PDB file of N, CA and C in Angstrom:
ATOM      1  N   PRO A   1     -11.294  19.920  21.886  1.00 67.00           N
ATOM      2  CA  PRO A   1     -11.228  18.298  21.663  1.00 67.00           C
ATOM      3  C   PRO A   1     -10.180  17.780  21.518  1.00 67.00           C
ATOM      4  N   ALA A   2     -10.015  15.806  21.312  1.00 81.00           N
ATOM      5  CA  ALA A   2      -8.937  15.519  21.558  1.00 81.00           C
ATOM      6  C   ALA A   2      -8.608  15.047  19.664  1.00 81.00           C
ATOM      7  N   TYR A   3      -8.959  15.884  18.733  1.00 83.00           N
ATOM      8  CA  TYR A   3      -8.442  16.159  17.305  1.00 83.00           C
ATOM      9  C   TYR A   3      -8.670  17.570  17.165  1.00 83.00           C
ATOM     10  N   THR A   4      -7.609  17.445  16.245  1.00 86.00           N
ATOM     11  CA  THR A   4      -7.505  19.195  15.301  1.00 86.00           C
ATOM     12  C   THR A   4      -8.030  18.325  14.053  1.00 86.00           C
ATOM     13  N   ARG A   5      -9.186  19.336  13.603  1.00 84.00           N
ATOM     14  CA  ARG A   5      -9.534  19.293  12.083  1.00 84.00           C
ATOM     15  C   ARG A   5      -8.860  19.923  11.180  1.00 84.00           C
ATOM     16  N   VAL A   6      -8.524  19.442  10.265  1.00 83.00           N
ATOM     17  CA  VAL A   6      -7.317  19.675   9.184  1.00 83.00           C
ATOM     18  C   VAL A   6      -8.079  20.041   7.729  1.00 83.00           C
ATOM     19  N   VAL A   7      -8.199  20.921   7.165  1.00 87.00           N
ATOM     20  CA  VAL A   7      -9.155  21.443   6.061  1.00 87.00           C
ATOM     21  C   VAL A   7      -8.014  21.556   4.758  1.00 87.00           C
ATOM     22  N   ASP A   8      -7.007  22.007   5.007  1.00 89.00           N
ATOM     23  CA  ASP A   8      -6.049  21.848   3.903  1.00 89.00           C
ATOM     24  C   ASP A   8      -5.276  20.829   3.457  1.00 89.00           C
ATOM     25  N   VAL A   9      -5.567  19.612   3.359  1.00 85.00           N
ATOM     26  CA  VAL A   9      -5.194  18.637   2.858  1.00 85.00           C
ATOM     27  C   VAL A   9      -6.283  18.073   1.824  1.00 85.00           C
ATOM     28  N   VAL A  10      -5.547  17.623   0.671  1.00 83.00           N
ATOM     29  CA  VAL A  10      -6.481  16.973   0.054  1.00 83.00           C
ATOM     30  C   VAL A  10      -6.339  15.548   0.081  1.00 83.00           C
ATOM     31  N   PRO A  11      -7.479  14.677  -0.052  1.00 77.00           N
ATOM     32  CA  PRO A  11      -7.322  13.668   0.287  1.00 77.00           C
ATOM     33  C   PRO A  11      -7.136  12.501  -0.600  1.00 77.00           C
ATOM     34  N   ILE A  12      -6.165  11.729  -0.903  1.00 77.00           N
ATOM     35  CA  ILE A  12      -6.028  10.552  -1.663  1.00 77.00           C
ATOM     36  C   ILE A  12      -6.917  10.022  -2.309  1.00 77.00           C
ATOM     37  N   PRO A  13      -7.483   9.934  -3.705  1.00 75.00           N
ATOM     38  CA  PRO A  13      -8.425   9.308  -3.916  1.00 75.00           C
ATOM     39  C   PRO A  13      -8.720   7.643  -4.111  1.00 75.00           C
ATOM     40  N   LEU A  14      -9.417   6.763  -3.608  1.00 72.00           N
ATOM     41  CA  LEU A  14      -9.732   5.649  -3.452  1.00 72.00           C
ATOM     42  C   LEU A  14      -9.376   4.928  -5.247  1.00 72.00           C
ATOM     43  N   ALA A  15      -9.678   4.056  -5.351  1.00 73.00           N
ATOM     44  CA  ALA A  15      -9.497   3.180  -6.298  1.00 73.00           C
ATOM     45  C   ALA A  15     -10.686   3.275  -6.981  1.00 73.00           C
ATOM     46  N   THR A  16     -10.834   2.943  -8.204  1.00 75.00           N
ATOM     47  CA  THR A  16     -12.539   2.980  -8.827  1.00 75.00           C
ATOM     48  C   THR A  16     -12.487   2.213  -9.856  1.00 75.00           C
ATOM     49  N   ALA A  17     -13.598   1.538 -10.551  1.00 73.00           N
ATOM     50  CA  ALA A  17     -13.316   0.762 -11.691  1.00 73.00           C
ATOM     51  C   ALA A  17     -12.465   1.664 -12.859  1.00 73.00           C
ATOM     52  N   ALA A  18     -12.693   2.867 -12.738  1.00 78.00           N
ATOM     53  CA  ALA A  18     -12.353   3.730 -13.908  1.00 78.00           C
ATOM     54  C   ALA A  18     -10.776   3.900 -13.536  1.00 78.00           C
ATOM     55  N   ARG A  19     -10.294   4.032 -12.222  1.00 78.00           N
ATOM     56  CA  ARG A  19      -9.191   4.006 -11.632  1.00 78.00           C
ATOM     57  C   ARG A  19      -8.308   3.373 -10.938  1.00 78.00           C
ATOM     58  N   ARG A  20      -8.037   2.219 -11.423  1.00 83.00           N
ATOM     59  CA  ARG A  20      -7.664   1.236 -10.961  1.00 83.00           C
ATOM     60  C   ARG A  20      -6.311   0.556 -11.325  1.00 83.00           C
ATOM     61  N   PRO A  21      -5.627   0.250 -10.118  1.00 87.00           N
ATOM     62  CA  PRO A  21      -4.251   0.028 -10.617  1.00 87.00           C
ATOM     63  C   PRO A  21      -3.961  -1.533 -11.785  1.00 87.00           C
ATOM     64  N   THR A  22      -2.735  -1.532 -12.435  1.00 88.00           N
ATOM     65  CA  THR A  22      -3.081  -2.814 -13.170  1.00 88.00           C
ATOM     66  C   THR A  22      -1.310  -3.306 -12.910  1.00 88.00           C
ATOM     67  N   THR A  23      -1.161  -4.531 -13.868  1.00 91.00           N
ATOM     68  CA  THR A  23      -0.033  -5.484 -13.003  1.00 91.00           C
ATOM     69  C   THR A  23       1.138  -4.983 -13.816  1.00 91.00           C
ATOM     70  N   SER A  24       0.999  -3.449 -14.424  1.00 90.00           N
ATOM     71  CA  SER A  24       2.105  -2.770 -15.044  1.00 90.00           C
ATOM     72  C   SER A  24       2.443  -1.733 -14.434  1.00 90.00           C
ATOM     73  N   ASP A  25       1.897  -1.401 -12.815  1.00 89.00           N
ATOM     74  CA  ASP A  25       1.742  -0.118 -12.317  1.00 89.00           C
ATOM     75  C   ASP A  25       3.040  -0.708 -10.906  1.00 89.00           C
ATOM     76  N   ALA A  26       3.766   0.828 -10.828  1.00 88.00           N
ATOM     77  CA  ALA A  26       4.744   0.339 -10.058  1.00 88.00           C
ATOM     78  C   ALA A  26       3.740   0.736  -8.360  1.00 88.00           C
ATOM     79  N   LEU A  27       3.658   0.159  -7.859  1.00 89.00           N
ATOM     80  CA  LEU A  27       2.528   0.526  -6.579  1.00 89.00           C
ATOM     81  C   LEU A  27       3.802   0.739  -4.993  1.00 89.00           C
ATOM     82  N   LEU A  28       3.495   1.381  -4.264  1.00 87.00           N
ATOM     83  CA  LEU A  28       4.330   2.042  -3.204  1.00 87.00           C
ATOM     84  C   LEU A  28       3.290   1.263  -1.843  1.00 87.00           C
ATOM     85  N   ALA A  29       4.081   0.217  -1.202  1.00 84.00           N
ATOM     86  CA  ALA A  29       3.137  -0.557   0.071  1.00 84.00           C
ATOM     87  C   ALA A  29       4.106   0.248   1.126  1.00 84.00           C
ATOM     88  N   ILE A  30       3.288   0.497   2.196  1.00 84.00           N
ATOM     89  CA  ILE A  30       3.688   1.144   3.431  1.00 84.00           C
ATOM     90  C   ILE A  30       2.990   0.516   4.852  1.00 84.00           C
ATOM     91  N   GLY A  31       4.375  -0.047   5.506  1.00 82.00           N
ATOM     92  CA  GLY A  31       3.652  -0.728   6.595  1.00 82.00           C
ATOM     93  C   GLY A  31       4.701  -0.663   7.779  1.00 82.00           C
ATOM     94  N   PHE A  32       4.384  -1.555   8.831  1.00 80.00           N
ATOM     95  CA  PHE A  32       5.503  -1.555  10.154  1.00 80.00           C
ATOM     96  C   PHE A  32       6.203  -2.872  10.360  1.00 80.00           C
ATOM     97  N   ALA A  33       5.890  -3.979   9.158  1.00 76.00           N
ATOM     98  CA  ALA A  33       6.736  -5.033   9.571  1.00 76.00           C
ATOM     99  C   ALA A  33       8.003  -5.074   9.475  1.00 76.00           C
ATOM    100  N   SER A  34       8.536  -6.315   9.248  1.00 73.00           N
ATOM    101  CA  SER A  34       9.672  -6.574   9.093  1.00 73.00           C
ATOM    102  C   SER A  34      10.049  -6.731   7.423  1.00 73.00           C
ATOM    103  N   ALA A  35      11.554  -6.146   7.167  1.00 69.00           N
ATOM    104  CA  ALA A  35      12.055  -6.097   6.224  1.00 69.00           C
ATOM    105  C   ALA A  35      12.828  -6.726   5.473  1.00 69.00           C
ATOM    106  N   ASN A  36      13.241  -8.098   5.925  1.00 71.00           N
ATOM    107  CA  ASN A  36      13.769  -8.738   5.519  1.00 71.00           C
ATOM    108  C   ASN A  36      12.981  -9.692   4.576  1.00 71.00           C
ATOM    109  N   ALA A  37      13.435 -10.526   3.424  1.00 68.00           N
ATOM    110  CA  ALA A  37      12.835 -11.174   2.922  1.00 68.00           C
ATOM    111  C   ALA A  37      11.750 -12.605   3.633  1.00 68.00           C
ATOM    112  N   ASP A  38      12.704 -12.765   4.484  1.00 72.00           N
ATOM    113  CA  ASP A  38      11.638 -14.478   5.612  1.00 72.00           C
ATOM    114  C   ASP A  38      10.808 -13.771   6.446  1.00 72.00           C
ATOM    115  N   CYS A  39      11.091 -12.008   6.717  1.00 74.00           N
ATOM    116  CA  CYS A  39       9.848 -11.644   7.363  1.00 74.00           C
ATOM    117  C   CYS A  39      10.564 -12.042   8.940  1.00 74.00           C
ATOM    118  N   SER A  40      11.529 -12.397   9.275  1.00 76.00           N
ATOM    119  CA  SER A  40      12.177 -12.840  10.746  1.00 76.00           C
ATOM    120  C   SER A  40      13.291 -11.612  11.616  1.00 76.00           C
ATOM    121  N   ASP A  41      13.214 -10.463  11.030  1.00 75.00           N
ATOM    122  CA  ASP A  41      13.615  -9.504  11.788  1.00 75.00           C
ATOM    123  C   ASP A  41      12.644  -8.610  12.340  1.00 75.00           C
ATOM    124  N   ALA A  42      12.735  -7.733  13.341  1.00 74.00           N
ATOM    125  CA  ALA A  42      11.810  -6.744  14.192  1.00 74.00           C
ATOM    126  C   ALA A  42      11.169  -5.939  13.332  1.00 74.00           C
ATOM    127  N   PHE A  43       9.885  -5.791  13.726  1.00 75.00           N
ATOM    128  CA  PHE A  43       8.633  -5.107  12.991  1.00 75.00           C
ATOM    129  C   PHE A  43       8.964  -3.413  13.981  1.00 75.00           C
ATOM    130  N   GLY A  44       7.801  -2.907  13.663  1.00 77.00           N
ATOM    131  CA  GLY A  44       7.377  -1.516  14.624  1.00 77.00           C
ATOM    132  C   GLY A  44       8.438  -0.420  13.534  1.00 77.00           C
ATOM    133  N   THR A  45       8.805  -0.404  12.453  1.00 78.00           N
ATOM    134  CA  THR A  45       9.291   0.752  12.227  1.00 78.00           C
ATOM    135  C   THR A  45       8.783   1.169  10.586  1.00 78.00           C
ATOM    136  N   LYS A  46       8.486   2.156  10.187  1.00 81.00           N
ATOM    137  CA  LYS A  46       7.748   2.344   9.149  1.00 81.00           C
ATOM    138  C   LYS A  46       8.615   1.934   8.116  1.00 81.00           C
ATOM    139  N   ARG A  47       8.265   1.439   7.041  1.00 80.00           N
ATOM    140  CA  ARG A  47       8.913   1.090   5.934  1.00 80.00           C
ATOM    141  C   ARG A  47       8.065   0.966   4.599  1.00 80.00           C
ATOM    142  N   SER A  48       8.757   1.090   3.390  1.00 82.00           N
ATOM    143  CA  SER A  48       7.847   1.218   2.263  1.00 82.00           C
ATOM    144  C   SER A  48       8.633   0.514   1.179  1.00 82.00           C
ATOM    145  N   MET A  49       7.857  -0.064   0.094  1.00 82.00           N
ATOM    146  CA  MET A  49       8.672  -0.908  -1.024  1.00 82.00           C
ATOM    147  C   MET A  49       7.900  -0.576  -2.228  1.00 82.00           C
ATOM    148  N   LEU A  50       8.690  -0.214  -3.011  1.00 86.00           N
ATOM    149  CA  LEU A  50       7.803  -0.401  -4.461  1.00 86.00           C
ATOM    150  C   LEU A  50       7.419  -1.871  -5.171  1.00 86.00           C
ATOM    151  N   ALA A  51       6.625  -2.156  -5.282  1.00 85.00           N
ATOM    152  CA  ALA A  51       6.437  -3.711  -6.303  1.00 85.00           C
ATOM    153  C   ALA A  51       5.272  -3.538  -7.326  1.00 85.00           C
ATOM    154  N   LYS A  52       5.311  -4.427  -8.350  1.00 88.00           N
ATOM    155  CA  LYS A  52       4.641  -4.490  -9.413  1.00 88.00           C
ATOM    156  C   LYS A  52       3.572  -5.716  -8.682  1.00 88.00           C
ATOM    157  N   PRO A  53       2.394  -5.444  -9.002  1.00 89.00           N
ATOM    158  CA  PRO A  53       1.208  -6.658  -8.674  1.00 89.00           C
ATOM    159  C   PRO A  53       1.190  -7.887  -9.506  1.00 89.00           C
ATOM    160  N   SER A  54       0.971  -9.186  -9.136  1.00 91.00           N
ATOM    161  CA  SER A  54       0.901 -10.025 -10.347  1.00 91.00           C
ATOM    162  C   SER A  54      -0.445  -9.598 -10.497  1.00 91.00           C
ATOM    163  N   GLU A  55      -1.575  -9.892  -9.702  1.00 91.00           N
ATOM    164  CA  GLU A  55      -2.896  -9.795 -10.200  1.00 91.00           C
ATOM    165  C   GLU A  55      -3.476  -8.865  -9.316  1.00 91.00           C
ATOM    166  N   VAL A  56      -4.425  -8.518  -9.980  1.00 87.00           N
ATOM    167  CA  VAL A  56      -5.309  -7.308  -9.448  1.00 87.00           C
ATOM    168  C   VAL A  56      -7.217  -7.870  -9.931  1.00 87.00           C
ATOM    169  N   VAL A  57      -7.472  -8.127  -8.638  1.00 85.00           N
ATOM    170  CA  VAL A  57      -8.819  -8.627  -8.762  1.00 85.00           C
ATOM    171  C   VAL A  57      -9.714  -7.234  -7.967  1.00 85.00           C
ATOM    172  N   ASN A  58     -10.952  -7.390  -8.167  1.00 79.00           N
ATOM    173  CA  ASN A  58     -11.957  -6.614  -7.163  1.00 79.00           C
ATOM    174  C   ASN A  58     -11.887  -6.651  -5.760  1.00 79.00           C
ATOM    175  N   GLU A  59     -11.445  -7.715  -5.446  1.00 78.00           N
ATOM    176  CA  GLU A  59     -11.239  -7.616  -3.812  1.00 78.00           C
ATOM    177  C   GLU A  59      -9.636  -7.419  -3.543  1.00 78.00           C
ATOM    178  N   ALA A  60      -8.749  -7.666  -4.300  1.00 82.00           N
ATOM    179  CA  ALA A  60      -7.370  -7.958  -3.701  1.00 82.00           C
ATOM    180  C   ALA A  60      -6.526  -7.383  -4.877  1.00 82.00           C
ATOM    181  N   ILE A  61      -5.014  -6.894  -4.560  1.00 84.00           N
ATOM    182  CA  ILE A  61      -3.968  -6.604  -5.273  1.00 84.00           C
ATOM    183  C   ILE A  61      -2.950  -7.841  -4.665  1.00 84.00           C
ATOM    184  N   ARG A  62      -2.495  -8.772  -5.644  1.00 85.00           N
ATOM    185  CA  ARG A  62      -1.626  -9.740  -5.106  1.00 85.00           C
ATOM    186  C   ARG A  62       0.013  -9.349  -5.633  1.00 85.00           C
ATOM    187  N   PHE A  63       0.775  -9.498  -4.832  1.00 81.00           N
ATOM    188  CA  PHE A  63       2.034  -9.922  -4.999  1.00 81.00           C
ATOM    189  C   PHE A  63       2.524 -11.154  -5.212  1.00 81.00           C
ATOM    190  N   SER A  64       3.320 -11.660  -6.208  1.00 75.00           N
ATOM    191  CA  SER A  64       3.878 -12.340  -6.319  1.00 75.00           C
ATOM    192  C   SER A  64       5.681 -12.760  -6.467  1.00 75.00           C
ATOM    193  N   PRO A  65       6.231 -12.653  -5.786  1.00 68.00           N
ATOM    194  CA  PRO A  65       6.089 -13.692  -4.487  1.00 68.00           C
ATOM    195  C   PRO A  65       5.867 -12.412  -3.979  1.00 68.00           C
ATOM    196  N   ALA A  66       5.375 -12.719  -2.686  1.00 65.00           N
ATOM    197  CA  ALA A  66       4.485 -11.880  -1.850  1.00 65.00           C
ATOM    198  C   ALA A  66       5.466 -11.436  -1.101  1.00 65.00           C
ATOM    199  N   PHE A  67       5.455  -9.809  -0.767  1.00 64.00           N
ATOM    200  CA  PHE A  67       6.318  -9.276  -0.213  1.00 64.00           C
ATOM    201  C   PHE A  67       6.003  -8.367   1.224  1.00 64.00           C
ATOM    202  N   PRO A  68       4.729  -8.077   1.324  1.00 64.00           N
ATOM    203  CA  PRO A  68       4.728  -7.774   2.402  1.00 64.00           C
ATOM    204  C   PRO A  68       4.740  -8.914   3.875  1.00 64.00           C
ATOM    205  N   CYS A  69       5.068  -8.345   4.855  1.00 71.00           N
ATOM    206  CA  CYS A  69       4.853  -9.450   5.986  1.00 71.00           C
ATOM    207  C   CYS A  69       3.852  -9.042   7.265  1.00 71.00           C
ATOM    208  N   GLU A  70       3.973 -10.049   8.127  1.00 68.00           N
ATOM    209  CA  GLU A  70       3.082  -9.387   9.174  1.00 68.00           C
ATOM    210  C   GLU A  70       3.206  -8.921   9.766  1.00 68.00           C
ATOM    211  N   GLY A  71       2.091  -7.569   9.873  1.00 67.00           N
ATOM    212  CA  GLY A  71       2.127  -6.206  10.644  1.00 67.00           C
ATOM    213  C   GLY A  71       2.244  -5.047   9.305  1.00 67.00           C
ATOM    214  N   ASP A  72       1.916  -5.520   7.808  1.00 70.00           N
ATOM    215  CA  ASP A  72       1.936  -4.735   6.807  1.00 70.00           C
ATOM    216  C   ASP A  72       0.070  -4.701   6.909  1.00 70.00           C
ATOM    217  N   SER A  73      -0.622  -5.881   6.820  1.00 69.00           N
ATOM    218  CA  SER A  73      -1.777  -5.736   6.904  1.00 69.00           C
ATOM    219  C   SER A  73      -2.698  -4.615   7.097  1.00 69.00           C
ATOM    220  N   GLY A  74      -3.612  -4.151   6.314  1.00 73.00           N
ATOM    221  CA  GLY A  74      -4.147  -2.707   6.382  1.00 73.00           C
ATOM    222  C   GLY A  74      -3.434  -1.365   6.131  1.00 73.00           C
ATOM    223  N   GLY A  75      -2.090  -1.611   5.957  1.00 78.00           N
ATOM    224  CA  GLY A  75      -1.555  -0.476   5.164  1.00 78.00           C
ATOM    225  C   GLY A  75      -1.703   0.061   4.392  1.00 78.00           C
ATOM    226  N   PRO A  76      -1.435   1.399   3.687  1.00 83.00           N
ATOM    227  CA  PRO A  76      -1.981   1.836   2.539  1.00 83.00           C
ATOM    228  C   PRO A  76      -0.847   1.046   1.312  1.00 83.00           C
ATOM    229  N   VAL A  77      -1.687   1.045   0.076  1.00 85.00           N
ATOM    230  CA  VAL A  77      -0.872   0.644  -1.232  1.00 85.00           C
ATOM    231  C   VAL A  77      -1.374   1.452  -1.699  1.00 85.00           C
ATOM    232  N   LEU A  78      -0.368   2.741  -2.239  1.00 85.00           N
ATOM    233  CA  LEU A  78      -0.499   3.924  -3.031  1.00 85.00           C
ATOM    234  C   LEU A  78       0.321   3.529  -4.470  1.00 85.00           C
ATOM    235  N   ASP A  79      -0.652   3.875  -5.408  1.00 83.00           N
ATOM    236  CA  ASP A  79      -0.026   4.039  -7.027  1.00 83.00           C
ATOM    237  C   ASP A  79       0.320   5.172  -7.541  1.00 83.00           C
ATOM    238  N   LYS A  80       1.681   5.394  -7.596  1.00 73.00           N
ATOM    239  CA  LYS A  80       2.286   6.407  -7.966  1.00 73.00           C
ATOM    240  C   LYS A  80       2.221   6.675  -9.393  1.00 73.00           C
ATOM    241  N   THR A  81       1.472   5.948 -10.239  1.00 69.00           N
ATOM    242  CA  THR A  81       1.328   5.745 -11.465  1.00 69.00           C
ATOM    243  C   THR A  81       0.127   6.829 -12.068  1.00 69.00           C
ATOM    244  N   LYS A  82      -0.675   6.909 -11.266  1.00 61.00           N
ATOM    245  CA  LYS A  82      -1.940   7.435 -11.635  1.00 61.00           C
ATOM    246  C   LYS A  82      -1.822   8.748 -11.208  1.00 61.00           C
TER     247      LYS A  82
END
């Protein structure tokens, strides 16, 4: 087949109402976008950044100032405090 089944890796749990990040949690964002503040340099290299969200709502985690750049959308945001 075109894939190999992995059986010895524990999946990362998804956020639930009982297990949801807060604005005091440091979240690890991972993406392939630009690394500088104005998002103007090259993208395509995997990078990560720790940041605390400014707001956590049912549909989104918001950061202010915004730090992910184009190319980061769809990448994981991991809560390392839980």
